[in-house]
Short mmCIF file of C-alpha atoms and ligand atoms in Angstrom, two decimals:
data_model
loop_
_atom_site.label_atom_id
_atom_site.label_comp_id
_atom_site.label_asym_id
_atom_site.label_seq_id
_atom_site.Cartn_x
_atom_site.Cartn_y
_atom_site.Cartn_z
CA MET A 1 -16.76 -0.61 -17.50
CA LYS A 2 -17.87 0.86 -20.73
CA LEU A 3 -17.37 -0.51 -24.28
CA SER A 4 -15.92 2.24 -26.60
CA PRO A 5 -14.92 1.60 -30.28
CA ASP A 6 -11.37 1.17 -28.99
CA GLY A 7 -12.39 -1.46 -26.53
CA TYR A 8 -13.30 -1.44 -22.80
CA ARG A 9 -12.43 1.38 -20.52
CA LEU A 10 -12.50 1.52 -16.75
CA PRO A 11 -15.24 3.88 -15.40
CA SER A 12 -12.44 6.69 -14.92
CA GLY A 13 -11.28 6.17 -18.40
CA ALA A 14 -8.09 3.98 -17.96
CA ASP A 15 -7.40 1.20 -20.42
CA PRO A 16 -7.58 -2.23 -18.45
CA LEU A 17 -5.47 -4.01 -20.70
CA GLU A 18 -2.74 -1.31 -20.30
CA VAL A 19 -2.96 -2.18 -16.45
CA VAL A 20 -2.75 -5.82 -17.21
CA HIS A 21 0.26 -5.01 -19.36
CA GLN A 22 1.92 -3.29 -16.32
CA HIS A 23 0.81 -5.72 -13.48
CA GLY A 24 -0.16 -9.07 -15.12
CA THR A 25 -2.88 -11.40 -14.21
CA PRO A 26 -4.83 -12.51 -12.12
CA LEU A 27 -5.40 -8.83 -10.94
CA PHE A 28 -7.76 -7.11 -8.86
CA VAL A 29 -8.36 -3.50 -10.09
CA TYR A 30 -10.33 -0.81 -8.16
CA ASP A 31 -11.50 2.50 -9.62
CA ALA A 32 -11.31 5.01 -6.86
CA GLN A 33 -13.86 7.40 -8.58
CA VAL A 34 -16.58 4.88 -8.39
CA ILE A 35 -16.02 4.56 -4.57
CA ARG A 36 -16.11 8.38 -4.33
CA ASP A 37 -19.35 8.63 -6.35
CA ALA A 38 -20.99 6.06 -4.38
CA TYR A 39 -19.97 7.66 -1.04
CA THR A 40 -21.19 11.08 -2.22
CA ARG A 41 -24.42 9.61 -3.61
CA MET A 42 -25.33 7.98 -0.13
CA VAL A 43 -24.54 11.10 1.78
CA ARG A 44 -26.73 13.23 -0.61
CA ALA A 45 -29.64 10.60 -0.18
CA PHE A 46 -30.02 11.39 3.47
CA ASP A 47 -31.25 14.72 5.10
CA VAL A 48 -30.60 14.38 8.78
CA PRO A 49 -28.89 16.69 11.36
CA ALA A 50 -25.99 14.08 11.55
CA LEU A 51 -25.09 11.05 9.39
CA SER A 52 -22.31 8.72 9.99
CA ILE A 53 -21.38 6.26 7.25
CA ASN A 54 -19.26 3.50 8.67
CA TYR A 55 -17.66 1.48 5.84
CA ALA A 56 -17.87 -2.19 6.50
CA VAL A 57 -14.08 -3.24 6.24
CA LYS A 58 -14.86 -6.76 5.67
CA ALA A 59 -15.92 -5.89 2.06
CA LEU A 60 -12.40 -4.86 1.14
CA GLN A 61 -9.62 -4.37 3.80
CA ASN A 62 -6.83 -2.71 1.74
CA ILE A 63 -5.37 0.21 3.90
CA ASN A 64 -5.64 2.33 0.91
CA ILE A 65 -9.38 2.00 0.47
CA LEU A 66 -9.65 2.71 4.19
CA LYS A 67 -7.84 5.93 3.70
CA LEU A 68 -9.63 6.84 0.64
CA LEU A 69 -13.05 6.51 2.49
CA GLY A 70 -11.60 8.23 5.60
CA ASP A 71 -10.53 11.01 3.50
CA LEU A 72 -14.19 11.32 2.21
CA GLY A 73 -15.54 11.44 5.83
CA ALA A 74 -16.42 7.86 6.52
CA GLY A 75 -15.95 5.90 9.91
CA LEU A 76 -15.48 2.13 10.09
CA ASP A 77 -17.57 -0.85 10.83
CA CYS A 78 -15.25 -3.72 12.06
CA VAL A 79 -15.71 -7.18 13.01
CA SER A 80 -12.53 -8.34 14.12
CA ILE A 81 -9.86 -6.77 16.32
CA TYR A 82 -7.48 -6.92 13.23
CA GLU A 83 -9.81 -4.83 11.20
CA VAL A 84 -9.98 -2.40 14.21
CA GLU A 85 -6.07 -2.18 14.26
CA ALA A 86 -6.05 -1.74 10.45
CA GLY A 87 -8.50 1.11 10.82
CA LEU A 88 -6.39 2.66 13.62
CA GLN A 89 -3.18 2.23 11.31
CA ALA A 90 -5.28 4.07 8.43
CA GLY A 91 -5.59 6.93 10.55
CA PHE A 92 -9.17 6.60 12.06
CA GLU A 93 -9.97 7.97 15.47
CA PRO A 94 -11.10 5.18 17.80
CA ARG A 95 -14.57 6.86 18.08
CA GLN A 96 -15.07 6.71 14.37
CA ILE A 97 -14.79 2.93 14.60
CA ILE A 98 -17.64 0.61 15.76
CA PHE A 99 -16.71 -2.89 16.55
CA THR A 100 -19.57 -5.28 15.77
CA PRO A 101 -18.26 -8.81 16.26
CA SER A 102 -20.28 -12.08 16.57
CA ALA A 103 -19.09 -14.90 18.79
CA VAL A 104 -15.57 -13.71 19.53
CA SER A 105 -13.82 -14.03 22.88
CA PHE A 106 -14.48 -11.58 25.66
CA GLU A 107 -10.72 -10.80 25.49
CA GLU A 108 -11.21 -9.35 21.99
CA ILE A 109 -14.09 -7.16 23.30
CA LYS A 110 -12.02 -5.98 26.14
CA PHE A 111 -9.11 -5.00 23.97
CA ALA A 112 -11.34 -3.14 21.63
CA HIS A 113 -12.83 -1.34 24.52
CA ALA A 114 -9.34 -0.48 25.81
CA LEU A 115 -8.53 0.96 22.33
CA GLY A 116 -11.30 3.33 22.78
CA VAL A 117 -13.51 2.17 19.79
CA ARG A 118 -17.33 1.78 20.11
CA VAL A 119 -18.42 -1.59 21.26
CA ASN A 120 -21.62 -3.13 19.75
CA ILE A 121 -22.66 -6.04 21.83
CA ASP A 122 -24.90 -8.75 20.37
CA ALA A 123 -25.59 -11.27 23.20
CA ILE A 124 -26.88 -11.01 26.77
CA PRO A 125 -24.19 -12.94 28.50
CA LEU A 126 -21.63 -10.73 26.85
CA LEU A 127 -23.55 -7.66 27.96
CA GLU A 128 -23.68 -8.92 31.57
CA ARG A 129 -19.89 -9.63 31.58
CA PHE A 130 -19.07 -6.26 29.80
CA GLY A 131 -21.09 -4.49 32.49
CA VAL A 132 -19.58 -6.34 35.54
CA GLU A 133 -16.12 -5.55 34.13
CA PHE A 134 -16.75 -1.88 33.15
CA PRO A 135 -19.48 -0.43 35.17
CA GLY A 136 -20.78 2.90 33.87
CA ALA A 137 -19.15 2.11 30.37
CA SER A 138 -20.96 3.16 27.02
CA VAL A 139 -22.16 0.49 24.67
CA CYS A 140 -24.25 -0.15 21.52
CA LEU A 141 -26.63 -2.99 21.55
CA ARG A 142 -27.33 -5.02 18.42
CA PHE A 143 -30.78 -6.18 18.20
CA ASN A 144 -32.28 -9.06 16.12
CA PRO A 145 -35.52 -7.58 14.73
CA HIS A 146 -36.83 -11.09 13.37
CA VAL A 147 -37.36 -9.86 9.80
CA PHE A 148 -36.44 -11.91 6.68
CA ALA A 149 -35.21 -9.25 4.38
CA GLY A 150 -35.10 -11.43 1.35
CA GLY A 151 -31.97 -12.15 -0.78
CA HIS A 152 -29.91 -15.09 -0.57
CA ARG A 153 -30.46 -17.33 2.50
CA LYS A 154 -26.90 -17.48 3.34
CA ILE A 155 -26.66 -13.61 3.67
CA SER A 156 -29.84 -12.75 5.44
CA VAL A 157 -29.21 -12.37 9.17
CA GLY A 158 -31.95 -10.40 10.98
CA HIS A 159 -34.31 -13.43 10.92
CA ILE A 160 -35.33 -15.64 14.02
CA ASN A 161 -33.03 -18.40 13.12
CA SER A 162 -29.97 -16.28 12.81
CA LYS A 163 -27.18 -16.20 15.33
CA PHE A 164 -26.86 -12.36 15.21
CA GLY A 165 -28.09 -9.85 17.80
CA ILE A 166 -30.21 -9.91 20.96
CA SER A 167 -33.82 -10.64 20.33
CA ILE A 168 -36.04 -7.61 20.52
CA HIS A 169 -38.22 -9.77 22.73
CA GLN A 170 -35.43 -9.80 25.40
CA LEU A 171 -35.65 -6.13 25.74
CA PRO A 172 -37.08 -6.48 29.34
CA HIS A 173 -33.90 -8.38 30.43
CA VAL A 174 -31.56 -6.10 28.72
CA LEU A 175 -33.28 -3.10 30.48
CA ARG A 176 -32.67 -4.82 33.89
CA LEU A 177 -28.99 -5.51 33.21
CA VAL A 178 -28.41 -1.98 31.87
CA LYS A 179 -29.90 -0.52 35.06
CA ARG A 180 -28.30 -2.89 37.40
CA LEU A 181 -24.86 -2.54 35.83
CA ASP A 182 -25.11 1.28 35.40
CA LEU A 183 -24.44 0.89 31.58
CA ARG A 184 -24.93 3.73 29.24
CA VAL A 185 -26.49 2.62 26.01
CA GLU A 186 -25.35 5.12 23.44
CA GLY A 187 -26.51 3.39 20.30
CA VAL A 188 -28.89 0.72 19.04
CA HIS A 189 -28.33 -1.33 15.83
CA ILE A 190 -29.80 -3.80 13.40
CA HIS A 191 -28.44 -5.30 10.27
CA THR A 192 -30.90 -7.60 8.31
CA GLY A 193 -28.49 -8.85 5.69
CA SER A 194 -26.95 -8.25 2.42
CA ASP A 195 -28.79 -7.56 -0.87
CA ILE A 196 -32.02 -6.12 0.31
CA LEU A 197 -34.51 -6.43 -2.47
CA ASP A 198 -37.40 -4.55 -1.03
CA PRO A 199 -37.07 -1.01 0.58
CA ASP A 200 -40.42 -1.59 2.40
CA VAL A 201 -38.96 -4.63 4.18
CA PHE A 202 -35.83 -2.52 5.23
CA LEU A 203 -38.06 0.25 6.48
CA ALA A 204 -40.27 -2.13 8.35
CA ALA A 205 -37.14 -3.35 10.17
CA THR A 206 -36.10 0.16 11.11
CA GLU A 207 -39.62 0.73 12.57
CA ILE A 208 -38.86 -2.17 14.99
CA LEU A 209 -35.60 -0.48 15.93
CA PHE A 210 -37.23 2.88 16.59
CA ASN A 211 -39.72 1.17 18.86
CA THR A 212 -36.80 -0.38 20.78
CA ALA A 213 -34.86 2.66 20.89
CA LYS A 214 -37.50 4.54 22.89
CA ALA A 215 -36.52 2.34 25.80
CA PHE A 216 -33.15 3.91 26.26
CA ASP A 217 -32.60 7.46 27.50
CA ASP A 218 -28.92 8.22 26.62
CA LEU A 219 -28.81 7.44 22.99
CA GLU A 220 -26.41 9.20 20.64
CA TYR A 221 -26.99 7.33 17.46
CA ILE A 222 -29.10 4.63 15.83
CA ASP A 223 -27.28 2.37 13.52
CA PHE A 224 -29.47 0.81 10.62
CA GLY A 225 -26.75 -1.49 9.37
CA SER A 226 -26.66 -2.05 5.62
CA GLY A 227 -27.45 -4.55 2.96
CA PHE A 228 -28.02 -2.05 0.14
CA LYS A 229 -28.06 -4.02 -2.98
CA VAL A 230 -26.02 -3.25 -6.24
CA ALA A 231 -26.62 -4.54 -9.54
CA TYR A 232 -24.70 -7.65 -10.52
CA ARG A 233 -26.58 -8.51 -13.60
CA PRO A 234 -26.83 -6.06 -16.57
CA ASP A 235 -30.63 -5.56 -15.91
CA ASP A 236 -30.66 -6.23 -12.05
CA ILE A 237 -32.53 -4.12 -9.59
CA GLU A 238 -30.46 -1.94 -7.18
CA THR A 239 -31.51 -0.47 -3.81
CA ASP A 240 -33.11 2.76 -4.60
CA ILE A 241 -30.89 4.72 -2.18
CA GLU A 242 -32.52 8.12 -2.72
CA THR A 243 -36.01 6.62 -1.79
CA ILE A 244 -34.47 4.98 1.21
CA GLY A 245 -32.68 8.19 2.19
CA GLN A 246 -35.82 10.22 1.93
CA ARG A 247 -38.11 7.89 3.75
CA LEU A 248 -35.62 7.07 6.47
CA SER A 249 -34.56 10.70 6.93
CA ALA A 250 -38.12 11.78 7.42
CA ARG A 251 -38.95 9.10 9.89
CA PHE A 252 -35.74 9.57 11.70
CA ASN A 253 -36.18 13.39 12.15
CA ASP A 254 -39.73 12.66 13.58
CA PHE A 255 -38.29 10.27 15.91
CA CYS A 256 -35.60 12.70 17.11
CA LYS A 257 -38.34 15.30 17.81
CA GLU A 258 -40.15 12.72 19.88
CA TYR A 259 -37.00 11.63 21.64
CA GLY A 260 -36.10 15.27 22.33
CA LYS A 261 -32.75 15.18 20.98
CA ASP A 262 -30.76 15.23 17.60
CA LEU A 263 -29.23 11.83 17.16
CA THR A 264 -26.82 10.52 14.53
CA LEU A 265 -27.91 8.26 11.76
CA MET A 266 -25.55 5.57 11.17
CA LEU A 267 -25.15 3.31 8.27
CA GLU A 268 -22.49 0.61 7.50
CA PRO A 269 -22.39 -0.16 3.88
CA GLY A 270 -19.87 -2.31 2.23
CA LYS A 271 -21.06 -3.60 -1.02
CA TYR A 272 -22.61 -0.29 -1.93
CA LEU A 273 -19.41 1.62 -1.64
CA VAL A 274 -16.93 -0.76 -3.24
CA SER A 275 -18.57 -3.55 -5.07
CA ARG A 276 -18.92 -1.73 -8.40
CA ALA A 277 -15.48 -0.27 -8.21
CA GLY A 278 -13.65 -3.53 -8.63
CA TYR A 279 -12.85 -5.67 -11.60
CA PHE A 280 -11.07 -9.00 -11.56
CA LEU A 281 -8.90 -9.52 -14.57
CA VAL A 282 -7.84 -12.98 -15.44
CA ARG A 283 -6.27 -14.74 -18.51
CA THR A 284 -7.69 -17.61 -20.42
CA ASN A 285 -5.57 -20.69 -20.19
CA MET A 286 -7.69 -23.06 -22.25
CA VAL A 287 -10.76 -23.30 -24.46
CA LYS A 288 -12.11 -26.82 -24.40
CA GLN A 289 -15.20 -28.19 -26.16
CA THR A 290 -16.64 -31.17 -24.37
CA THR A 291 -19.93 -33.19 -25.29
CA ALA A 292 -21.85 -30.71 -23.10
CA ALA A 293 -20.45 -27.30 -23.43
CA VAL A 294 -17.70 -25.03 -24.38
CA PHE A 295 -15.36 -24.38 -21.23
CA ALA A 296 -13.05 -21.30 -20.97
CA GLY A 297 -10.61 -22.04 -18.21
CA VAL A 298 -8.96 -18.99 -16.55
CA ASN A 299 -5.93 -18.55 -14.27
CA SER A 300 -7.90 -18.18 -11.14
CA GLY A 301 -10.72 -19.95 -9.24
CA PHE A 302 -13.00 -19.80 -6.25
CA ASN A 303 -9.70 -19.47 -4.25
CA HIS A 304 -9.86 -15.78 -5.43
CA LEU A 305 -13.56 -15.08 -6.11
CA ILE A 306 -15.79 -17.47 -4.01
CA ARG A 307 -19.14 -15.74 -4.42
CA PRO A 308 -20.31 -17.70 -7.51
CA MET A 309 -19.69 -20.99 -5.72
CA LEU A 310 -20.77 -20.00 -2.28
CA TYR A 311 -23.89 -18.09 -3.16
CA ASP A 312 -24.54 -19.00 -6.67
CA ALA A 313 -23.90 -15.27 -7.28
CA TYR A 314 -23.89 -13.77 -10.88
CA HIS A 315 -20.74 -11.90 -11.72
CA HIS A 316 -20.84 -10.37 -15.31
CA ILE A 317 -17.94 -11.30 -17.50
CA VAL A 318 -16.63 -9.66 -20.65
CA ASN A 319 -13.67 -10.43 -22.89
CA LEU A 320 -11.35 -7.44 -22.95
CA SER A 321 -9.08 -8.93 -25.69
CA ASN A 322 -12.05 -9.48 -28.28
CA PRO A 323 -14.55 -6.83 -27.23
CA HIS A 324 -16.26 -6.79 -30.62
CA GLY A 325 -16.07 -10.47 -31.23
CA LYS A 326 -19.25 -12.47 -32.03
CA PRO A 327 -20.79 -13.71 -28.68
CA ARG A 328 -20.73 -17.43 -28.01
CA ILE A 329 -22.05 -19.50 -25.07
CA TYR A 330 -19.45 -20.43 -22.43
CA ASN A 331 -19.03 -21.94 -19.09
CA VAL A 332 -16.21 -19.93 -17.60
CA VAL A 333 -14.23 -22.00 -15.08
CA GLY A 334 -11.28 -21.71 -12.77
CA TYR A 335 -8.23 -23.88 -12.16
CA ILE A 336 -9.07 -25.18 -8.72
CA CYS A 337 -9.20 -29.03 -8.63
CA GLU A 338 -12.93 -29.50 -7.85
CA THR A 339 -15.97 -27.96 -9.39
CA ASP A 340 -15.05 -24.38 -9.92
CA THR A 341 -17.45 -22.33 -11.98
CA PHE A 342 -17.65 -18.50 -12.44
CA ALA A 343 -20.43 -18.49 -15.00
CA ILE A 344 -22.76 -21.09 -16.88
CA ASP A 345 -24.15 -20.73 -20.43
CA ARG A 346 -22.80 -17.13 -20.59
CA PRO A 347 -22.87 -15.27 -23.90
CA ILE A 348 -19.44 -13.73 -24.23
CA ALA A 349 -17.44 -12.31 -27.21
CA GLU A 350 -15.60 -15.13 -28.70
CA ILE A 351 -12.85 -16.28 -26.32
CA ARG A 352 -9.35 -17.50 -27.56
CA GLU A 353 -6.45 -18.80 -25.57
CA GLY A 354 -4.68 -16.02 -24.03
CA ASP A 355 -7.74 -13.55 -23.91
CA ILE A 356 -8.15 -11.28 -20.84
CA LEU A 357 -11.51 -11.53 -19.27
CA ALA A 358 -12.88 -9.07 -16.78
CA ILE A 359 -15.18 -10.24 -14.02
CA PHE A 360 -17.39 -7.43 -12.58
CA ASN A 361 -18.42 -6.47 -9.21
CA ALA A 362 -15.15 -7.69 -7.56
CA GLY A 363 -14.68 -4.69 -5.04
CA ALA A 364 -16.69 -6.45 -2.38
CA TYR A 365 -16.27 -9.76 -0.85
CA ALA A 366 -13.72 -10.78 -3.49
CA PHE A 367 -10.07 -10.28 -2.53
CA SER A 368 -11.49 -10.24 1.14
CA MET A 369 -12.84 -13.81 0.98
CA ALA A 370 -9.77 -15.21 -0.98
CA SER A 371 -7.75 -18.02 0.24
CA ASN A 372 -4.57 -20.03 -0.73
CA TYR A 373 -6.63 -23.05 -1.60
CA ASN A 374 -4.60 -25.40 -3.95
CA MET A 375 -1.63 -23.39 -2.81
CA ARG A 376 -2.18 -20.67 -5.15
CA PRO A 377 -0.80 -17.12 -4.12
CA ARG A 378 -3.40 -14.33 -3.76
CA PRO A 379 -3.29 -11.72 -6.66
CA ALA A 380 -2.08 -8.18 -6.53
CA GLU A 381 -4.39 -5.25 -6.25
CA VAL A 382 -4.21 -2.01 -8.17
CA LEU A 383 -6.06 1.26 -7.52
CA ILE A 384 -6.89 3.66 -10.21
CA LEU A 385 -6.44 7.01 -8.72
CA ASP A 386 -6.75 10.27 -10.49
CA GLY A 387 -5.76 8.63 -13.89
CA LYS A 388 -2.87 6.59 -12.49
CA ALA A 389 -2.66 2.96 -11.75
CA HIS A 390 -1.11 2.32 -8.38
CA LEU A 391 -0.10 -1.13 -7.08
CA ILE A 392 -1.69 -1.32 -3.59
CA ARG A 393 -0.85 -4.91 -2.74
CA ARG A 394 1.73 -7.12 -4.40
CA ALA A 395 0.87 -10.72 -5.33
CA GLU A 396 1.77 -13.25 -2.80
CA THR A 397 4.69 -15.63 -3.68
CA LEU A 398 5.57 -19.27 -2.63
CA ASP A 399 7.79 -17.80 0.14
CA ASP A 400 4.69 -15.95 1.54
CA MET A 401 2.70 -19.19 1.63
CA MET A 402 5.68 -21.10 3.21
CA ARG A 403 6.51 -18.44 5.72
CA THR A 404 4.17 -19.43 8.48
CA GLN A 405 4.82 -23.12 8.16
CA ILE A 406 7.43 -24.72 10.54
CA PRO A 407 9.16 -27.80 9.21
CA LEU A 408 10.12 -30.37 11.84
CA PRO A 409 13.69 -31.31 11.12
CA ASP A 410 13.51 -34.80 12.65
CA LEU A 411 10.00 -35.85 11.69
CA PHE A 412 11.09 -38.71 9.66
CA PRO A 413 14.65 -39.30 10.76
CA ASP A 414 14.92 -42.90 9.56
CA LYS A 415 13.22 -42.45 6.18
CA ASP A 416 15.49 -42.31 3.14
CA ILE A 417 13.76 -40.01 0.71
CA THR A 418 16.44 -39.83 -1.89
CA VAL A 419 15.79 -41.16 -5.26
N1 LIG B 1 -23.01 -4.50 8.89
C1 LIG B 1 -22.91 -5.83 9.47
C2 LIG B 1 -23.13 -6.07 10.73
C3 LIG B 1 -22.58 -6.93 8.47
O1 LIG B 1 -22.62 -8.18 8.96
C4 LIG B 1 -22.42 -6.58 7.19
C5 LIG B 1 -22.13 -7.63 6.23
C6 LIG B 1 -22.41 -5.21 6.65
C7 LIG B 1 -22.75 -4.30 7.61
C8 LIG B 1 -22.09 -4.97 5.19
O2 LIG B 1 -23.07 -5.26 4.34
P1 LIG B 1 -23.13 -4.91 2.77
O3 LIG B 1 -23.40 -3.49 2.75
O4 LIG B 1 -21.78 -5.29 2.36
O5 LIG B 1 -24.28 -5.73 2.29
N2 LIG B 1 -19.96 -11.96 1.78
C9 LIG B 1 -21.36 -11.81 1.47
C10 LIG B 1 -22.09 -10.81 2.24
C11 LIG B 1 -22.25 -11.18 3.91
C12 LIG B 1 -21.79 -9.99 4.55
C13 LIG B 1 -21.73 -9.99 5.81
N3 LIG B 1 -21.98 -8.88 6.43
C14 LIG B 1 -21.36 -11.39 -0.01
O6 LIG B 1 -20.29 -11.57 -0.80
O7 LIG B 1 -22.31 -10.93 -0.60
#
C-alpha cells in the first residue's frame, strides 16, 4: 500500500476506505495484481526446461484465488483431501495437484489416489501400505534432509526433530520397499520450512535432495518445496528469488544432464505468492491510556489473524483514516478475551475512535488460520481485480456458527429456566 497526498492506495490504485465503505469491517482485501506480479516474477527467475509452480493452498484457500493462479499456469500443493476437492472444483486437472499430507489416515491417501492426484508420501509405513494396496503405482517421496533452515522454530520443518518426511538416512529401506512393491517413484520432495533467511542454506538442502534423487531411475520431477521469505517489516530482508532462481536452475540443468533426462523443477510457494497481496482492514473501537501504554483496540483479534500471537510475527499497521497524522506509540490489541496483541510499542499516525487501520501481509495464513473463537464470525473477503472490488466471501453470521450445532431438546427436562 502506498501513501499519496490523498491518503493510502492499494497497490493497483484502489482506495481502501472506499472498499470499507462498500463492505464494512473487519475485512480481508486482496489485490490480484500483486499475486500476478509475484507469480510472473517467480517464473522469470528460473531458467529450466520445465517449471511447475504449485501454489500452497493452505496459505489462502478462496476458490477465486485458486482460479486466478490456475489461470496464470500454476498447479496446486494440497495438504488435506478438502483442499484437493476445492482444487478440482476450481478447475485444476488431477495431475496438476500434488497431495502432501502429514499424519493423515490411509483412507484419505487412498481417496486422493483414486481422484488421480499426485501423492507425496512422507513415512515408511505409509509407503509400504500404499505399495501393497497399489502395486506398480506412481508416488512422490518426501524426504527430511535434516537441515535447520533458520526462521522461527515453529515454522522450520526440515530438521531432525521434525515430524515431516522420511529421513534421508532411511534411503536404503526406501529402495528395498520400492523394488519389492514395484512402485514407480516419479518425484522426490523436500520442504525445509517457511521464512528462509539464507539462500545458501536453502541451496545446501537442495544438494541433499539431488544426491537422494540419483537413487531413483524413473523421476519426472524434483520438488524443492518452498519457504521463500517476504518482507513483513518495512526494512525486512526478502528471499532474493532471482539469485535462488539462477543458482538452482544452473544446478538443476546440470543434474538433468547427469541424470540423462529433462525433469520438471517443482516449487510450492504460499507466502511468496499471496502474503503481500492481502490487507486486513479493521475499525478502532477504543483508544485507552493505561499506566503502561496507549492501547488501540480494534474490531478483530487473534481469531482472525493469529500470526502475531502464534509466532510473534510482525505485521505492519497504518492508520488509513488519519494518514498524515502525527505518529504516536501504540499497542494495537484485539477484542478477544485474553491477551490479544497485534503490535507493541508501534509508531502509528494518531489513532482516534472509529479510525480504520490496515494490517499488512494479510494474504497468507491470515484468513486460512482464522477461527470462531469467542464466537465471532469470520470476516468477508474482497478481491480487487482489474480495478473493481469483488466480494469473494461474505462475512459469517450467527446462523453460520449455530448451523452445525445440534441442540438436544430433552437435555434438562426438569429444569425451569424461565425467569
Ligand atoms: N510446502 C509445504 C510442504 C508446506 O508445509 C508449506 C507450508 C509450503 C509448501 C508453503 O510454504 P510458504 O511458501 O508459505 O512459506 N502458517 C505459517 C507457516 C507454516 C506453513 C506450513 N507449511 C505462517 O503463518 O508463517
